[in-house]
mmCIF file of C-alpha atoms and ligand atoms in Angstrom:
data_model
loop_
_atom_site.group_PDB
_atom_site.id
_atom_site.type_symbol
_atom_site.label_atom_id
_atom_site.label_comp_id
_atom_site.label_asym_id
_atom_site.label_seq_id
_atom_site.Cartn_x
_atom_site.Cartn_y
_atom_site.Cartn_z
ATOM 1 C CA MET A 1 92.552 156.634 140.444
ATOM 2 C CA HIS A 2 95.099 153.633 140.771
ATOM 3 C CA HIS A 3 97.093 153.577 137.766
ATOM 4 C CA ASP A 4 98.546 150.266 136.837
ATOM 5 C CA PRO A 5 101.146 150.408 133.934
ATOM 6 C CA LYS A 6 101.216 146.649 133.787
ATOM 7 C CA LEU A 7 97.477 146.645 133.123
ATOM 8 C CA ASP A 8 97.878 149.249 130.216
ATOM 9 C CA LEU A 9 99.599 146.890 128.413
ATOM 10 C CA GLU A 10 97.399 144.116 128.899
ATOM 11 C CA LYS A 11 94.926 146.457 127.201
ATOM 12 C CA LYS A 12 96.228 146.314 123.868
ATOM 13 C CA PHE A 13 96.183 143.589 121.124
ATOM 14 C CA ARG A 14 99.834 142.773 120.701
ATOM 15 C CA SER A 15 100.985 139.922 118.197
ATOM 16 C CA HIS A 16 103.458 137.535 119.743
ATOM 17 C CA ALA A 17 104.427 135.696 116.761
ATOM 18 C CA PRO A 18 107.235 134.343 116.461
ATOM 19 C CA GLY A 19 108.088 136.544 119.404
ATOM 20 C CA TYR A 20 110.934 135.120 121.807
ATOM 21 C CA TRP A 21 110.472 131.265 121.332
ATOM 22 C CA ALA A 22 113.840 129.654 121.609
ATOM 23 C CA ASP A 23 114.332 127.896 117.979
ATOM 24 C CA ALA A 24 114.396 131.656 116.473
ATOM 25 C CA ASP A 25 114.809 129.858 113.081
ATOM 26 C CA ILE A 26 110.674 128.966 112.409
ATOM 27 C CA SER A 27 109.729 130.566 109.213
ATOM 28 C CA GLU A 28 106.477 132.760 109.259
ATOM 29 C CA ALA A 29 104.516 130.299 107.927
ATOM 30 C CA ASP A 30 105.493 127.387 109.973
ATOM 31 C CA TRP A 31 104.516 129.786 112.902
ATOM 32 C CA ASN A 32 101.131 130.512 111.265
ATOM 33 C CA SER A 33 100.522 126.735 110.633
ATOM 34 C CA ALA A 34 98.514 125.201 113.217
ATOM 35 C CA LYS A 35 100.207 121.600 112.522
ATOM 36 C CA TRP A 36 103.097 123.081 113.545
ATOM 37 C CA GLN A 37 101.968 124.399 116.102
ATOM 38 C CA LEU A 38 100.405 121.236 117.461
ATOM 39 C CA LYS A 39 103.764 119.135 116.339
ATOM 40 C CA ASN A 40 105.848 121.652 118.230
ATOM 41 C CA ARG A 41 103.578 121.800 121.544
ATOM 42 C CA ILE A 42 105.628 121.620 125.027
ATOM 43 C CA THR A 43 104.912 118.314 126.500
ATOM 44 C CA SER A 44 108.123 117.519 128.094
ATOM 45 C CA LEU A 45 110.264 118.302 131.335
ATOM 46 C CA SER A 46 113.265 118.902 128.827
ATOM 47 C CA GLN A 47 111.509 121.002 126.388
ATOM 48 C CA LEU A 48 110.019 123.164 128.833
ATOM 49 C CA GLU A 49 113.260 123.219 130.733
ATOM 50 C CA GLU A 50 114.983 124.389 127.292
ATOM 51 C CA HIS A 51 112.609 127.520 127.200
ATOM 52 C CA LEU A 52 111.770 128.373 130.710
ATOM 53 C CA ASN A 53 113.479 128.279 134.426
ATOM 54 C CA LEU A 54 111.476 126.418 136.431
ATOM 55 C CA SER A 55 110.674 126.958 140.367
ATOM 56 C CA GLU A 56 110.894 123.427 142.531
ATOM 57 C CA GLU A 57 107.180 123.430 142.611
ATOM 58 C CA GLU A 58 106.736 123.444 139.005
ATOM 59 C CA ARG A 59 109.634 120.826 137.886
ATOM 60 C CA ASN A 60 107.923 118.162 140.558
ATOM 61 C CA GLY A 61 104.708 119.054 139.051
ATOM 62 C CA VAL A 62 105.786 118.505 135.384
ATOM 63 C CA ILE A 63 107.319 115.181 136.232
ATOM 64 C CA LEU A 64 104.033 114.167 138.412
ATOM 65 C CA SER A 65 101.569 115.328 135.543
ATOM 66 C CA GLY A 66 101.868 112.319 133.812
ATOM 67 C CA THR A 67 99.741 110.316 135.590
ATOM 68 C CA LYS A 68 97.226 112.583 135.905
ATOM 69 C CA LEU A 69 96.664 115.391 133.531
ATOM 70 C CA ALA A 70 99.031 115.788 130.903
ATOM 71 C CA MET A 71 101.216 118.729 130.016
ATOM 72 C CA ALA A 72 100.786 120.092 126.477
ATOM 73 C CA ILE A 73 101.099 123.954 125.792
ATOM 74 C CA THR A 74 101.305 125.385 122.069
ATOM 75 C CA PRO A 75 104.282 127.752 121.103
ATOM 76 C CA HIS A 76 101.772 130.457 120.448
ATOM 77 C CA PHE A 77 100.225 130.118 124.188
ATOM 78 C CA PHE A 78 103.676 129.271 125.334
ATOM 79 C CA ASN A 79 104.839 132.946 124.302
ATOM 80 C CA LEU A 80 102.397 134.737 126.307
ATOM 81 C CA ILE A 81 104.105 133.840 128.876
ATOM 82 C CA ASP A 82 106.368 136.463 130.800
ATOM 83 C CA LYS A 83 109.821 134.599 131.857
ATOM 84 C CA ASP A 84 110.842 137.072 134.333
ATOM 85 C CA ASP A 85 107.122 137.054 136.705
ATOM 86 C CA PRO A 86 107.063 133.945 138.687
ATOM 87 C CA ASN A 87 103.204 134.775 139.148
ATOM 88 C CA CYS A 88 103.010 135.319 135.720
ATOM 89 C CA PRO A 89 98.761 134.538 135.374
ATOM 90 C CA ILE A 90 99.438 132.754 132.027
ATOM 91 C CA ARG A 91 101.824 130.090 133.511
ATOM 92 C CA ARG A 92 99.887 129.484 136.338
ATOM 93 C CA GLN A 93 97.225 128.753 134.168
ATOM 94 C CA ILE A 94 99.520 125.991 132.117
ATOM 95 C CA ILE A 95 101.987 124.805 134.039
ATOM 96 C CA PRO A 96 101.816 122.135 135.854
ATOM 97 C CA ARG A 97 102.558 122.462 139.976
ATOM 98 C CA VAL A 98 103.125 120.152 142.696
ATOM 99 C CA GLU A 99 99.976 121.327 144.519
ATOM 100 C CA GLU A 100 98.088 119.253 141.691
ATOM 101 C CA THR A 101 98.665 116.573 143.799
ATOM 102 C CA TRP A 102 97.411 117.552 147.195
ATOM 103 C CA VAL A 103 93.829 116.615 147.625
ATOM 104 C CA SER A 104 91.374 118.404 149.877
ATOM 105 C CA PRO A 105 88.638 116.258 151.498
ATOM 106 C CA TYR A 106 85.926 117.949 149.347
ATOM 107 C CA GLU A 107 87.291 117.668 146.182
ATOM 108 C CA MET A 108 86.385 115.128 143.363
ATOM 109 C CA SER A 109 87.602 113.642 140.671
ATOM 110 C CA ASP A 110 84.192 114.233 139.157
ATOM 111 C CA PRO A 111 83.168 117.644 140.560
ATOM 112 C CA CYS A 112 79.776 118.509 138.283
ATOM 113 C CA GLY A 113 78.603 114.751 138.607
ATOM 114 C CA GLU A 114 78.926 114.283 134.937
ATOM 115 C CA ASP A 115 78.978 110.281 134.756
ATOM 116 C CA SER A 116 76.320 110.100 136.884
ATOM 117 C CA HIS A 117 74.074 111.940 133.971
ATOM 118 C CA MET A 118 75.615 110.380 131.332
ATOM 119 C CA PRO A 119 72.167 107.976 129.858
ATOM 120 C CA VAL A 120 75.108 106.959 126.796
ATOM 121 C CA PRO A 121 78.525 106.935 127.151
ATOM 122 C CA GLY A 122 79.729 110.613 126.387
ATOM 123 C CA LEU A 123 76.496 112.213 126.382
ATOM 124 C CA VAL A 124 75.654 114.473 129.386
ATOM 125 C CA HIS A 125 71.769 114.867 130.034
ATOM 126 C CA ARG A 126 71.495 116.918 132.978
ATOM 127 C CA TYR A 127 69.340 119.689 131.981
ATOM 128 C CA PRO A 128 65.814 119.001 130.575
ATOM 129 C CA ASP A 129 66.343 120.647 127.100
ATOM 130 C CA ARG A 130 69.791 120.123 126.191
ATOM 131 C CA VAL A 131 72.704 118.069 126.108
ATOM 132 C CA LEU A 132 76.870 118.389 126.583
ATOM 133 C CA PHE A 133 78.188 116.286 123.921
ATOM 134 C CA LEU A 134 81.934 115.146 124.616
ATOM 135 C CA VAL A 135 83.346 114.430 121.102
ATOM 136 C CA THR A 136 86.807 113.553 122.203
ATOM 137 C CA ASP A 137 88.974 113.969 124.946
ATOM 138 C CA ARG A 138 91.988 115.770 123.297
ATOM 139 C CA CYS A 139 93.026 119.663 123.725
ATOM 140 C CA ALA A 140 95.760 121.615 121.918
ATOM 141 C CA SER A 141 96.964 122.519 125.125
ATOM 142 C CA TYR A 142 96.084 121.335 129.084
ATOM 143 C CA CYS A 143 94.146 123.717 131.813
ATOM 144 C CA ARG A 144 95.904 122.633 135.050
ATOM 145 C CA TYR A 145 92.296 123.179 136.575
ATOM 146 C CA CYS A 146 90.361 121.042 133.852
ATOM 147 C CA THR A 147 87.171 119.910 135.357
ATOM 148 C CA ARG A 148 87.332 116.672 133.052
ATOM 149 C CA SER A 149 90.604 115.859 133.894
ATOM 150 C CA ARG A 150 89.394 112.538 135.022
ATOM 151 C CA VAL A 151 88.978 111.669 131.318
ATOM 152 C CA VAL A 152 90.765 114.181 129.052
ATOM 153 C CA SER A 153 94.377 113.855 127.628
ATOM 154 C CA GLY A 154 94.347 110.404 128.370
ATOM 155 C CA ALA A 155 97.034 110.283 131.132
ATOM 156 C CA GLY A 156 94.259 109.841 134.020
ATOM 157 C CA GLU A 157 92.831 106.351 135.132
ATOM 158 C CA GLN A 158 89.616 106.464 133.484
ATOM 159 C CA GLU A 159 89.007 107.381 129.654
ATOM 160 C CA LEU A 160 86.196 109.046 127.832
ATOM 161 C CA GLU A 161 84.388 106.381 125.587
ATOM 162 C CA THR A 162 82.070 108.268 123.397
ATOM 163 C CA ASP A 163 79.870 105.960 121.638
ATOM 164 C CA TYR A 164 78.824 107.996 118.475
ATOM 165 C CA GLU A 165 76.177 106.146 117.457
ATOM 166 C CA ALA A 166 74.316 105.594 120.664
ATOM 167 C CA ALA A 167 74.586 109.298 121.182
ATOM 168 C CA PHE A 168 73.262 109.837 117.853
ATOM 169 C CA LYS A 169 70.358 107.370 118.756
ATOM 170 C CA TYR A 170 69.501 108.744 121.473
ATOM 171 C CA LEU A 171 69.529 112.496 120.440
ATOM 172 C CA GLU A 172 67.629 111.079 117.623
ATOM 173 C CA GLU A 173 65.158 109.448 120.196
ATOM 174 C CA HIS A 174 64.743 111.943 122.585
ATOM 175 C CA THR A 175 62.904 114.402 120.760
ATOM 176 C CA GLU A 176 63.064 117.430 123.972
ATOM 177 C CA ILE A 177 66.643 118.037 123.243
ATOM 178 C CA ARG A 178 66.649 121.101 121.459
ATOM 179 C CA ASP A 179 70.376 122.175 121.737
ATOM 180 C CA VAL A 180 73.387 120.119 121.648
ATOM 181 C CA LEU A 181 76.798 121.578 123.128
ATOM 182 C CA LEU A 182 79.697 120.100 121.731
ATOM 183 C CA SER A 183 82.778 119.713 124.275
ATOM 184 C CA GLY A 184 85.599 117.797 125.429
ATOM 185 C CA GLY A 185 88.251 117.792 125.390
ATOM 186 C CA ASP A 186 88.226 120.123 122.209
ATOM 187 C CA PRO A 187 86.113 119.722 118.977
ATOM 188 C CA LEU A 188 87.861 121.895 117.054
ATOM 189 C CA LEU A 189 90.913 119.538 117.132
ATOM 190 C CA PHE A 190 89.114 117.566 114.818
ATOM 191 C CA SER A 191 89.427 117.910 111.244
ATOM 192 C CA ASP A 192 86.794 120.164 109.156
ATOM 193 C CA ALA A 193 85.492 116.544 107.713
ATOM 194 C CA LYS A 194 85.533 115.035 110.877
ATOM 195 C CA LEU A 195 83.726 117.702 112.518
ATOM 196 C CA GLU A 196 81.326 118.355 109.491
ATOM 197 C CA LYS A 197 80.316 114.614 109.741
ATOM 198 C CA ILE A 198 79.207 115.059 113.379
ATOM 199 C CA LEU A 199 77.300 118.710 112.397
ATOM 200 C CA LYS A 200 75.816 117.213 109.232
ATOM 201 C CA ARG A 201 74.649 114.460 111.526
ATOM 202 C CA LEU A 202 73.229 116.932 114.384
ATOM 203 C CA SER A 203 71.398 119.315 111.491
ATOM 204 C CA GLU A 204 69.332 115.969 110.472
ATOM 205 C CA ILE A 205 67.619 115.716 113.534
ATOM 206 C CA GLU A 206 64.580 117.764 113.301
ATOM 207 C CA HIS A 207 64.179 118.834 117.073
ATOM 208 C CA ILE A 208 67.569 119.766 117.406
ATOM 209 C CA GLU A 209 67.219 123.778 116.793
ATOM 210 C CA PHE A 210 70.390 124.959 118.080
ATOM 211 C CA ILE A 211 74.486 123.684 118.351
ATOM 212 C CA ARG A 212 76.644 125.236 120.142
ATOM 213 C CA ILE A 213 80.459 124.346 119.878
ATOM 214 C CA GLY A 214 82.833 124.897 123.425
ATOM 215 C CA SER A 215 86.353 125.852 122.672
ATOM 216 C CA ARG A 216 89.619 126.884 123.953
ATOM 217 C CA ILE A 217 91.404 126.727 120.315
ATOM 218 C CA PRO A 218 90.409 129.788 119.081
ATOM 219 C CA ILE A 219 92.957 131.150 121.992
ATOM 220 C CA PHE A 220 95.229 128.100 122.310
ATOM 221 C CA LEU A 221 95.614 127.563 118.470
ATOM 222 C CA PRO A 222 94.229 130.526 116.804
ATOM 223 C CA GLN A 223 95.982 129.423 113.674
ATOM 224 C CA ARG A 224 93.344 126.772 113.413
ATOM 225 C CA ILE A 225 90.457 129.266 112.851
ATOM 226 C CA THR A 226 91.075 129.096 109.149
ATOM 227 C CA PRO A 227 88.686 130.675 106.239
ATOM 228 C CA GLU A 228 87.884 126.994 105.426
ATOM 229 C CA LEU A 229 86.777 126.324 108.818
ATOM 230 C CA CYS A 230 84.674 129.088 109.294
ATOM 231 C CA GLU A 231 83.209 128.503 105.817
ATOM 232 C CA MET A 232 82.108 124.588 106.941
ATOM 233 C CA LEU A 233 80.638 125.813 110.081
ATOM 234 C CA GLN A 234 78.604 128.727 109.002
ATOM 235 C CA LYS A 235 76.494 126.104 106.672
ATOM 236 C CA TYR A 236 75.128 124.425 110.213
ATOM 237 C CA HIS A 237 73.692 127.712 111.479
ATOM 238 C CA PRO A 238 72.450 128.530 114.045
ATOM 239 C CA LEU A 239 75.741 127.734 115.392
ATOM 240 C CA PHE A 240 77.014 129.445 118.763
ATOM 241 C CA MET A 241 80.267 129.099 120.020
ATOM 242 C CA SER A 242 81.632 129.417 123.730
ATOM 243 C CA VAL A 243 85.289 130.384 124.157
ATOM 244 C CA HIS A 244 87.143 130.521 127.239
ATOM 245 C CA VAL A 245 89.396 133.416 127.669
ATOM 246 C CA ASN A 246 90.573 134.561 131.728
ATOM 247 C CA HIS A 247 92.959 137.022 131.226
ATOM 248 C CA PRO A 248 93.498 139.882 128.806
ATOM 249 C CA ARG A 249 96.786 139.105 127.853
ATOM 250 C CA GLU A 250 95.113 135.892 126.353
ATOM 251 C CA ILE A 251 93.706 138.090 123.239
ATOM 252 C CA THR A 252 96.395 138.932 120.733
ATOM 253 C CA THR A 253 95.781 140.258 117.462
ATOM 254 C CA GLU A 254 95.994 136.576 116.193
ATOM 255 C CA VAL A 255 93.434 135.467 118.761
ATOM 256 C CA LYS A 256 91.270 138.808 117.964
ATOM 257 C CA GLU A 257 91.420 137.955 114.014
ATOM 258 C CA GLY A 258 90.302 134.849 114.745
ATOM 259 C CA PHE A 259 87.458 135.695 116.566
ATOM 260 C CA GLU A 260 86.340 138.430 114.031
ATOM 261 C CA ARG A 261 86.531 135.805 111.344
ATOM 262 C CA LEU A 262 84.200 133.500 113.183
ATOM 263 C CA ALA A 263 81.721 136.458 113.946
ATOM 264 C CA ASN A 264 82.251 137.218 109.888
ATOM 265 C CA HIS A 265 80.786 133.933 109.241
ATOM 266 C CA GLY A 266 77.593 134.674 111.357
ATOM 267 C CA ILE A 267 78.892 132.679 114.588
ATOM 268 C CA PRO A 268 77.488 134.533 117.885
ATOM 269 C CA LEU A 269 80.648 134.040 120.297
ATOM 270 C CA GLY A 270 80.284 133.552 124.159
ATOM 271 C CA ASN A 271 83.177 133.981 126.689
ATOM 272 C CA GLN A 272 83.439 131.579 129.750
ATOM 273 C CA SER A 273 86.073 132.843 132.112
ATOM 274 C CA VAL A 274 86.639 130.824 135.051
ATOM 275 C CA LEU A 275 87.572 132.664 138.227
ATOM 276 C CA LEU A 276 91.544 131.604 139.034
ATOM 277 C CA LYS A 277 93.171 132.692 142.140
ATOM 278 C CA ASP A 278 96.233 135.500 141.050
ATOM 279 C CA VAL A 279 94.757 135.100 137.180
ATOM 280 C CA ASN A 280 91.793 137.010 137.337
ATOM 281 C CA ASP A 281 90.423 137.399 140.920
ATOM 282 C CA ASN A 282 90.740 141.083 140.709
ATOM 283 C CA VAL A 283 88.106 143.789 138.967
ATOM 284 C CA GLU A 284 90.347 145.712 137.385
ATOM 285 C CA ILE A 285 91.965 142.409 135.447
ATOM 286 C CA MET A 286 88.673 141.427 134.920
ATOM 287 C CA LYS A 287 87.397 144.980 133.556
ATOM 288 C CA THR A 288 89.952 145.036 131.027
ATOM 289 C CA LEU A 289 89.335 141.472 129.506
ATOM 290 C CA VAL A 290 85.586 142.111 129.504
ATOM 291 C CA HIS A 291 86.356 145.054 127.455
ATOM 292 C CA LYS A 292 88.792 143.539 125.273
ATOM 293 C CA LEU A 293 86.338 140.809 124.577
ATOM 294 C CA LEU A 294 83.452 143.392 123.335
ATOM 295 C CA MET A 295 86.183 144.764 121.025
ATOM 296 C CA SER A 296 86.922 141.488 119.727
ATOM 297 C CA ARG A 297 83.069 140.582 119.086
ATOM 298 C CA VAL A 298 82.598 138.361 121.883
ATOM 299 C CA ARG A 299 80.157 138.714 124.817
ATOM 300 C CA PRO A 300 80.975 137.735 128.116
ATOM 301 C CA TYR A 301 78.416 134.583 128.911
ATOM 302 C CA TYR A 302 79.741 132.972 132.061
ATOM 303 C CA LEU A 303 82.179 133.441 135.091
ATOM 304 C CA TYR A 304 82.837 130.154 136.486
ATOM 305 C CA GLN A 305 83.658 129.415 140.381
ATOM 306 C CA LEU A 306 86.184 126.881 140.030
ATOM 307 C CA ASP A 307 85.152 123.353 140.189
ATOM 308 C CA LEU A 308 86.296 121.139 143.011
ATOM 309 C CA ILE A 309 88.231 119.248 140.922
ATOM 310 C CA GLU A 310 91.093 117.612 142.926
ATOM 311 C CA GLY A 311 94.249 119.563 143.269
ATOM 312 C CA SER A 312 93.165 122.546 142.108
ATOM 313 C CA SER A 313 92.643 124.680 145.667
ATOM 314 C CA HIS A 314 95.879 126.549 144.990
ATOM 315 C CA LEU A 315 93.873 128.143 142.029
ATOM 316 C CA GLN A 316 90.677 128.506 144.086
ATOM 317 C CA ALA A 317 89.328 131.961 144.588
ATOM 318 C CA ALA A 318 86.450 132.636 147.380
ATOM 319 C CA VAL A 319 82.710 132.627 146.071
ATOM 320 C CA GLU A 320 83.260 136.296 147.561
ATOM 321 C CA LYS A 321 85.929 137.768 144.834
ATOM 322 C CA GLY A 322 83.334 136.846 142.089
ATOM 323 C CA ILE A 323 80.500 138.648 143.787
ATOM 324 C CA GLU A 324 83.027 141.515 144.402
ATOM 325 C CA ILE A 325 83.962 141.234 140.559
ATOM 326 C CA ILE A 326 80.391 141.326 139.577
ATOM 327 C CA GLU A 327 79.606 143.901 141.627
ATOM 328 C CA GLY A 328 82.743 146.085 139.875
ATOM 329 C CA LEU A 329 81.332 145.893 136.872
ATOM 330 C CA ARG A 330 77.269 146.134 136.955
ATOM 331 C CA GLY A 331 76.373 149.647 136.670
ATOM 332 C CA HIS A 332 79.750 150.648 136.054
ATOM 333 C CA THR A 333 80.467 149.430 132.646
ATOM 334 C CA THR A 334 78.065 148.200 129.675
ATOM 335 C CA GLY A 335 75.589 145.753 130.391
ATOM 336 C CA TYR A 336 76.775 143.417 127.654
ATOM 337 C CA ALA A 337 79.853 143.276 129.370
ATOM 338 C CA ILE A 338 78.975 141.636 132.453
ATOM 339 C CA PRO A 339 79.108 137.868 132.870
ATOM 340 C CA GLN A 340 76.702 135.923 135.280
ATOM 341 C CA PHE A 341 78.530 134.631 138.062
ATOM 342 C CA VAL A 342 78.033 130.954 138.442
ATOM 343 C CA ILE A 343 78.860 127.987 140.681
ATOM 344 C CA ASP A 344 78.151 124.617 138.983
ATOM 345 C CA ALA A 345 76.731 122.982 142.118
ATOM 346 C CA PRO A 346 79.151 120.328 143.632
ATOM 347 C CA GLY A 347 77.625 116.840 142.821
ATOM 348 C CA GLY A 348 75.783 117.871 139.790
ATOM 349 C CA GLY A 349 73.218 120.228 140.741
ATOM 350 C CA GLY A 350 73.633 121.988 137.538
ATOM 351 C CA LYS A 351 74.853 125.765 137.218
ATOM 352 C CA VAL A 352 73.448 128.334 139.623
ATOM 353 C CA PRO A 353 73.755 131.939 139.295
ATOM 354 C CA VAL A 354 75.095 133.977 142.405
ATOM 355 C CA ASN A 355 75.067 137.621 142.416
ATOM 356 C CA PRO A 356 75.497 140.260 144.376
ATOM 357 C CA ASP A 357 72.591 141.292 146.782
ATOM 358 C CA TYR A 358 70.591 143.979 145.365
ATOM 359 C CA VAL A 359 67.329 143.629 146.931
ATOM 360 C CA LEU A 360 67.562 144.906 150.357
ATOM 361 C CA GLN A 361 64.067 144.097 151.317
ATOM 362 C CA ARG A 362 61.137 142.475 149.866
ATOM 363 C CA ASN A 363 57.270 142.219 151.025
ATOM 364 C CA SER A 364 53.863 141.898 149.090
ATOM 365 C CA GLU A 365 53.990 145.520 149.351
ATOM 366 C CA ARG A 366 57.559 146.800 148.377
ATOM 367 C CA VAL A 367 60.973 145.814 147.375
ATOM 368 C CA VAL A 368 63.926 147.946 148.484
ATOM 369 C CA ILE A 369 66.888 147.930 146.052
ATOM 370 C CA ARG A 370 69.995 149.480 145.833
ATOM 371 C CA ASN A 371 71.871 150.685 142.853
ATOM 372 C CA PHE A 372 75.513 150.417 141.777
ATOM 373 C CA GLU A 373 76.164 153.764 143.840
ATOM 374 C CA GLY A 374 74.889 152.416 147.250
ATOM 375 C CA ASN A 375 71.632 154.221 147.103
ATOM 376 C CA THR A 376 68.416 152.630 148.048
ATOM 377 C CA PHE A 377 65.344 152.631 146.542
ATOM 378 C CA GLU A 378 62.038 151.867 147.036
ATOM 379 C CA TYR A 379 59.570 150.120 144.574
ATOM 380 C CA PRO A 380 55.860 149.548 145.557
ATOM 381 C CA GLU A 381 54.088 146.074 144.183
ATOM 382 C CA PRO A 382 51.030 146.471 142.473
ATOM 383 C CA ALA A 383 48.122 146.663 144.858
ATOM 384 C CA VAL A 384 46.323 143.557 145.405
ATOM 385 C CA ASN A 385 42.822 144.231 144.546
ATOM 386 C CA PRO A 386 39.699 141.835 144.487
ATOM 387 C CA ASP A 387 38.896 140.490 140.778
ATOM 388 C CA PRO A 388 39.074 143.239 138.438
ATOM 389 C CA VAL A 389 35.938 144.908 137.169
ATOM 390 C CA LEU A 390 35.196 145.535 133.912
ATOM 391 C CA ASP A 391 33.779 149.114 133.636
ATOM 392 C CA TYR A 392 32.810 150.686 130.104
HETATM 393 C C1 PLP B 401 76.829 124.011 131.159
HETATM 394 C C2 PLP B 401 76.341 122.747 130.643
HETATM 395 C C3 PLP B 401 75.127 123.084 129.772
HETATM 396 C C4 PLP B 401 74.714 124.437 129.080
HETATM 397 O O1 PLP B 401 74.233 124.906 130.120
HETATM 398 P P1 PLP B 401 73.908 126.398 129.388
HETATM 399 O O2 PLP B 401 73.394 127.550 131.066
HETATM 400 O O3 PLP B 401 72.595 126.196 128.583
HETATM 401 O O4 PLP B 401 74.914 127.109 129.021
HETATM 402 C C5 PLP B 401 74.467 121.651 129.350
HETATM 403 N N1 PLP B 401 74.823 120.886 129.785
HETATM 404 C C6 PLP B 401 75.601 120.477 130.931
HETATM 405 C C7 PLP B 401 75.861 119.202 131.297
HETATM 406 C C8 PLP B 401 76.718 121.283 131.311
HETATM 407 O O5 PLP B 401 77.382 121.505 132.175
#
């Protein structure tokens, strides 16, 4: 078996606080404060260059990011960058590159067709029984492949104009909606009080059975996952949370502790990864990631093929890679560790599962399948009989 010492390091839960942040005088209390982390985010080229040597592609990318998707990086997440590795998987997710200004003909500003499925500004009703509620356009840090970069961060042309009252009214009137997914932007960027107002209002709508929050704050800003936040959230059960981890290095001891705190307050956690070229398009990296997630009490939920967002082709891996990863996991490791690989159909078709082919042949009499080791098996379908006869 090929042994990769670098991957061994990624398997460990390591603390990165306060680490090698250029300003070595920060107190531990400051570093551990979400407020301090947000106030000290890297948002300009000069700040970034204080900490990191940039390539020409990155420098130009940072300059141009101001007109598209803003740059912001929390000190916590920035500290995960390996400064000696120009292809660092953390770096590629968060430092803008000039390639973001290259647009391929098949790329779109709204790749999942969300704007055409908004009955009310900020509310995406794509599926029969559930909605996506975009409560804010801000995040703790900005992922360079953001599927919603058209409205997120405030730098682009379009603005998210969520109409809360109209959204609540729509939810109240549409009794078929049983599941509300809060996203944005990142809902956990709101204060506890502001977030609670939304949760309380939703919990008062009788037909809403289930609330979810989609957030990358547990990863970008684990300091935000305070006991107070968790105590507030646990009043609104059943409440699930979908987090977003792409690479095993992102699960530091601080992040793991945040996940555990949420889980201890009864919040089931699922992870959504995006398949990214030279970040996680590799079976061994993904296997390490899903194992670390399970150890942190997070169930891998989805692996997304990259949405065709404008300026993302440098991060686009082949669909074949995603299938190869699922094939490398299924049977080879814990079933709970395996996410569903999906493509969010370009233009607004919703999430479509994409799986390796395990069914080799199928007709009315039998199905021929193969297992994870490549052996084939036959399973006979039930014989087609005339009407069953009662026989006492
Ligand atoms: C992803 C998504 C959901 C939730 O989908 P699940 O498969 O239930 O997790 C709901 N609405 C929209 C618009 C989405 O993109």
